[in-house]
PDB file of C-alpha atoms in Angstrom:
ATOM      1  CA  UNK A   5       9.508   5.437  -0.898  1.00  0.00           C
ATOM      2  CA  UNK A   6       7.535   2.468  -1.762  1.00  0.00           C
ATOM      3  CA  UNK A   7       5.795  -0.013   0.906  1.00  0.00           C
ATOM      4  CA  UNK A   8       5.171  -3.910   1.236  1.00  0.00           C
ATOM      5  CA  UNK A   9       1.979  -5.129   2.001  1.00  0.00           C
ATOM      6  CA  UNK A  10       1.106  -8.409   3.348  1.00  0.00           C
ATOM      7  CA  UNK A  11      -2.789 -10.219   3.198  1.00  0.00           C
ATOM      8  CA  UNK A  12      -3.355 -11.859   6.195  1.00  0.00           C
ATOM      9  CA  UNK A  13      -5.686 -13.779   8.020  1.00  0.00           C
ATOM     10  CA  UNK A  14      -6.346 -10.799  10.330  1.00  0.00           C
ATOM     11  CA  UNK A  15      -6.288  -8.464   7.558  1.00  0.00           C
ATOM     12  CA  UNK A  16      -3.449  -6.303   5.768  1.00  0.00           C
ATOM     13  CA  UNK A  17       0.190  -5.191   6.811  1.00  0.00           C
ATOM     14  CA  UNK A  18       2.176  -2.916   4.947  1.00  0.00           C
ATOM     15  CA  UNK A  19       5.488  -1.767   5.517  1.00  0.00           C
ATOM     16  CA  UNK A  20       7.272   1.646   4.524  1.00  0.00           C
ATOM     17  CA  UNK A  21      10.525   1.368   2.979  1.00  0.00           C
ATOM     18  CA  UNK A  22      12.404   3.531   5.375  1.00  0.00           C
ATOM     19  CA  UNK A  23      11.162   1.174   8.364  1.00  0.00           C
ATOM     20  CA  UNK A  24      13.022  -1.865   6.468  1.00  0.00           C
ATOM     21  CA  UNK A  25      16.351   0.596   5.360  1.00  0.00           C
ATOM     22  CA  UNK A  26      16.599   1.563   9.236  1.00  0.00           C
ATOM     23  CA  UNK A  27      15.963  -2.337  10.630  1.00  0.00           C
ATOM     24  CA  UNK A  28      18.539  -3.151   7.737  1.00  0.00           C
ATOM     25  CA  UNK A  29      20.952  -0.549   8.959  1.00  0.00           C
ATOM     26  CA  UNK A  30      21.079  -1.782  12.992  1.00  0.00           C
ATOM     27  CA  UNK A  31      21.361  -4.984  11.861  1.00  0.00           C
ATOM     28  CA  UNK A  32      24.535  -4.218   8.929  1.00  0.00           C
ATOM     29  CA  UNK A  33      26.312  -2.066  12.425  1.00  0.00           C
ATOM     30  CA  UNK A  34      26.371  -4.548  14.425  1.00  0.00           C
ATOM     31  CA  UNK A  35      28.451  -7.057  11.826  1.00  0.00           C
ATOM     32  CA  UNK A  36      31.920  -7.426  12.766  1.00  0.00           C
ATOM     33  CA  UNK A  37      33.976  -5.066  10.240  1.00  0.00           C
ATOM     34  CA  UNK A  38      31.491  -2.566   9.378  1.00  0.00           C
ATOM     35  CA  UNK A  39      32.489   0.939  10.835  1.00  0.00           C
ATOM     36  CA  UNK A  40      29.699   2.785   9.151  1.00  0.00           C
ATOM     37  CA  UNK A  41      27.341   3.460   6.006  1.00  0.00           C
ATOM     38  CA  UNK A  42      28.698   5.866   3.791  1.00  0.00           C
ATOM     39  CA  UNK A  43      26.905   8.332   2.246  1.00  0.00           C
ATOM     40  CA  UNK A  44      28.005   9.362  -1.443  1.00  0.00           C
ATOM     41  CA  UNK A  45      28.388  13.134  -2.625  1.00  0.00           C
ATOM     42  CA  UNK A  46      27.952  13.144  -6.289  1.00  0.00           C
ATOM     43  CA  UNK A  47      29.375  16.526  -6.041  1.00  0.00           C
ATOM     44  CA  UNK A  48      32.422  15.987  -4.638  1.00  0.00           C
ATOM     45  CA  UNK A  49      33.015  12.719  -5.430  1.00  0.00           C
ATOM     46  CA  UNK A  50      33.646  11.517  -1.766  1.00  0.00           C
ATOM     47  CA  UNK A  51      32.145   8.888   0.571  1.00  0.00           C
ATOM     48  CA  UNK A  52      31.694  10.336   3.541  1.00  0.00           C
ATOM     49  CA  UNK A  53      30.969   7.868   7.138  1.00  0.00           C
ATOM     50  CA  UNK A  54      27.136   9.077   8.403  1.00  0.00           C
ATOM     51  CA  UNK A  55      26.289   9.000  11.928  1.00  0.00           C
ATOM     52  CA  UNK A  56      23.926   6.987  13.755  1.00  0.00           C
ATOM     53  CA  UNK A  57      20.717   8.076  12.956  1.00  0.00           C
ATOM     54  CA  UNK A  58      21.453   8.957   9.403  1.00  0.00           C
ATOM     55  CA  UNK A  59      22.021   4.983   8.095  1.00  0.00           C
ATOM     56  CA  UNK A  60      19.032   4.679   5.958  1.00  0.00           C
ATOM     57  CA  UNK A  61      20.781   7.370   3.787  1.00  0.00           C
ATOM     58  CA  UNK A  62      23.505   4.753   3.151  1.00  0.00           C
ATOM     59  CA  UNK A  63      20.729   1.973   2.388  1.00  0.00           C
ATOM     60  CA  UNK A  64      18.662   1.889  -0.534  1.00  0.00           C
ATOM     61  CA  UNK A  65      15.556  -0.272  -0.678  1.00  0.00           C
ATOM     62  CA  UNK A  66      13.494  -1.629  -3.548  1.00  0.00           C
ATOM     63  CA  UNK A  67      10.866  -4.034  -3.699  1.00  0.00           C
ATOM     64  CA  UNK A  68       9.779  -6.119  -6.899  1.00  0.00           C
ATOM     65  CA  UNK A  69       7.340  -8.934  -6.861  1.00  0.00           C
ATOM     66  CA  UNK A  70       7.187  -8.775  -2.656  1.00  0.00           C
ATOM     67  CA  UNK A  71      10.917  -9.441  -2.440  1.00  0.00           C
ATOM     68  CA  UNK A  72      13.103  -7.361  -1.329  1.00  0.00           C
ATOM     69  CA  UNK A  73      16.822  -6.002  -2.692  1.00  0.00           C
ATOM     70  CA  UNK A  74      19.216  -3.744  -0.677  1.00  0.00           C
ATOM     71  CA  UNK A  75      22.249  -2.062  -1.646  1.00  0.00           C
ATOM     72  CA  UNK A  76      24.418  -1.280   1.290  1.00  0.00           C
ATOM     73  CA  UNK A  77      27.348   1.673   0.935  1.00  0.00           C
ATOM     74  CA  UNK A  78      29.387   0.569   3.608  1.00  0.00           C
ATOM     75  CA  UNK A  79      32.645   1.885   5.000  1.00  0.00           C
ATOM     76  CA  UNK A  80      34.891  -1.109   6.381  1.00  0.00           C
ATOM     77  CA  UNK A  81      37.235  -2.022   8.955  1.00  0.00           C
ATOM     78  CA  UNK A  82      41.423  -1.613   7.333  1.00  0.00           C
ATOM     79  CA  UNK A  83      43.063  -5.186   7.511  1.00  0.00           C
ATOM     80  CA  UNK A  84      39.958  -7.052   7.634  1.00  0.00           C
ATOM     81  CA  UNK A  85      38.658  -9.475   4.756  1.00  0.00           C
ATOM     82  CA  UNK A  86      36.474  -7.444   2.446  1.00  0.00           C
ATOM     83  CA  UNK A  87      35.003 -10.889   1.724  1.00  0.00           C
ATOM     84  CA  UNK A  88      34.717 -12.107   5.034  1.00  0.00           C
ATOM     85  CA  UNK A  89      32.586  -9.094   6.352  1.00  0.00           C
ATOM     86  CA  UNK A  90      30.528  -9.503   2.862  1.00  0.00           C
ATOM     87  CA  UNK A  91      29.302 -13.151   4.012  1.00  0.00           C
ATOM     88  CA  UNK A  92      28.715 -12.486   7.301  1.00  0.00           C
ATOM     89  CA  UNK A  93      26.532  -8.902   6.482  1.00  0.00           C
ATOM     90  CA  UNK A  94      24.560 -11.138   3.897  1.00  0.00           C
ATOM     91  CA  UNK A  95      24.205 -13.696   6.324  1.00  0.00           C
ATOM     92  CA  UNK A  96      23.144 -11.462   8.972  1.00  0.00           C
ATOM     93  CA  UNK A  97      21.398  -8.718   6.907  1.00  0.00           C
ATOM     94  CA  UNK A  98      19.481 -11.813   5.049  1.00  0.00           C
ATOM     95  CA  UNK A  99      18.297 -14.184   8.344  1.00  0.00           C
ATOM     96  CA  UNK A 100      17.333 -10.886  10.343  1.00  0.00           C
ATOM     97  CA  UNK A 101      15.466  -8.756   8.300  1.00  0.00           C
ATOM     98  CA  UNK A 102      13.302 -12.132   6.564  1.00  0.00           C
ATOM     99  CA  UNK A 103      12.577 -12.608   9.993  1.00  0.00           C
ATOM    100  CA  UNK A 104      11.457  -8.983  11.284  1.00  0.00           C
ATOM    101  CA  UNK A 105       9.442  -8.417   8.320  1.00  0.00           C
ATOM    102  CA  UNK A 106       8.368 -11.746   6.731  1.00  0.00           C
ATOM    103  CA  UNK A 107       9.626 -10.964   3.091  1.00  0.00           C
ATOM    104  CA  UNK A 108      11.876 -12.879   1.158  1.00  0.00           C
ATOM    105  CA  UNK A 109      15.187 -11.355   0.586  1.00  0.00           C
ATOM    106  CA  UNK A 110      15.888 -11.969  -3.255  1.00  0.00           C
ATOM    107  CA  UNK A 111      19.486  -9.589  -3.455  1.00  0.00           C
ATOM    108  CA  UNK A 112      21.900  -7.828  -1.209  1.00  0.00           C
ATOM    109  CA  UNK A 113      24.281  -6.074  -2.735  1.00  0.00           C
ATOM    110  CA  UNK A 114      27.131  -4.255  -1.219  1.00  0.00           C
ATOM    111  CA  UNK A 115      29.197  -1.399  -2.546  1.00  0.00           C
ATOM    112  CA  UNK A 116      32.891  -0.595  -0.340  1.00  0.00           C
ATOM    113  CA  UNK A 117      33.088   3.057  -0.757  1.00  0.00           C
ATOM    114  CA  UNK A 118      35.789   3.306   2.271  1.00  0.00           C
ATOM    115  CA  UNK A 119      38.075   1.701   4.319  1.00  0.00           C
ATOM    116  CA  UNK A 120      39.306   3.261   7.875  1.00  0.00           C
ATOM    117  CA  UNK A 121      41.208   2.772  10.474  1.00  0.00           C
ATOM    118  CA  UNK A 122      40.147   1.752  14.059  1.00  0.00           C
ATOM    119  CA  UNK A 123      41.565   2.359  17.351  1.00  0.00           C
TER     120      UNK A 123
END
C-alpha cells in the first residue's frame, strides 16, 4: 500500500495506508447504522460481514496529491435511512480521520453491499 508523508518543522512523517484504513474503520463502527464492513467475494458474488479485526479489508485507501479518498463497503442496519447513516459516516469518517492524521479528506465514497437485521 502506498504512504503519506508530511515535511515538518521537526522533520518528516509518513503514514502507511493500512494505519489510515484501520483508524477509518473504528471510526465508520462506531456510526449509528453501520453493523459491519463487508468484504466482497468476486467468486461468489456475495458480501460477506468481516469481523473486528479484519475492517481494513472492507476499506480501500488511495492517496493523490496528499489527499486522501476512501471507499467504504459497508453492511447497514434494516429500517434505517441509507442516507441518514451516509451523512453522518461522512461527517464522522471526514472530521476524525483529518484530525488523527492531518490530511485533507478530498472523497468518501460508500458502497451498501448489505443490509441485516439487528436484535
Amino acid at each position: 500500500m502506498k504512504s503519506s508523508s508530511m515535511n515538518t518543522h521537526m522533520g518528516n512523517v509518513t503514514i502507511d495506508s493500512e494505519v489510515i484504513a484501520q483508524y477509518a474503520g473504528s471510526v465508520a463502527m462506531e456510526c449509528f447504522g453501520i453493523v459491519g464492513m463487508a468484504g466482497y467475494s468476486a467468486r461468489d458474488g456475495l458480501a460477506k460481514l468481516l469481523k473486528r479485526d479484519n475492517l481494513t479489508r472492507g476499506i480501500a485507501v488511495s492517496i493523490k496529491n496528499n489527499k486522501l479518498t476512501l471507499d467504504f463497503h459497508v453492511i447497514v442496519a434494516y429500517g434505517i435511512s441509507i442516507l441518514a447513516v451516509s451523512d453522518n459516516l461522512i461527517a464522522n469518517v471526514k472530521y476524525k480521520v483529518e484530525e488523527f492524521t492531518g490530511i485533507q479528506i478530498e472523497k468518501i465514497n460508500i458502497f451498501v453491499e448489505g443490509v441485516r437485521v439487528i436484535d
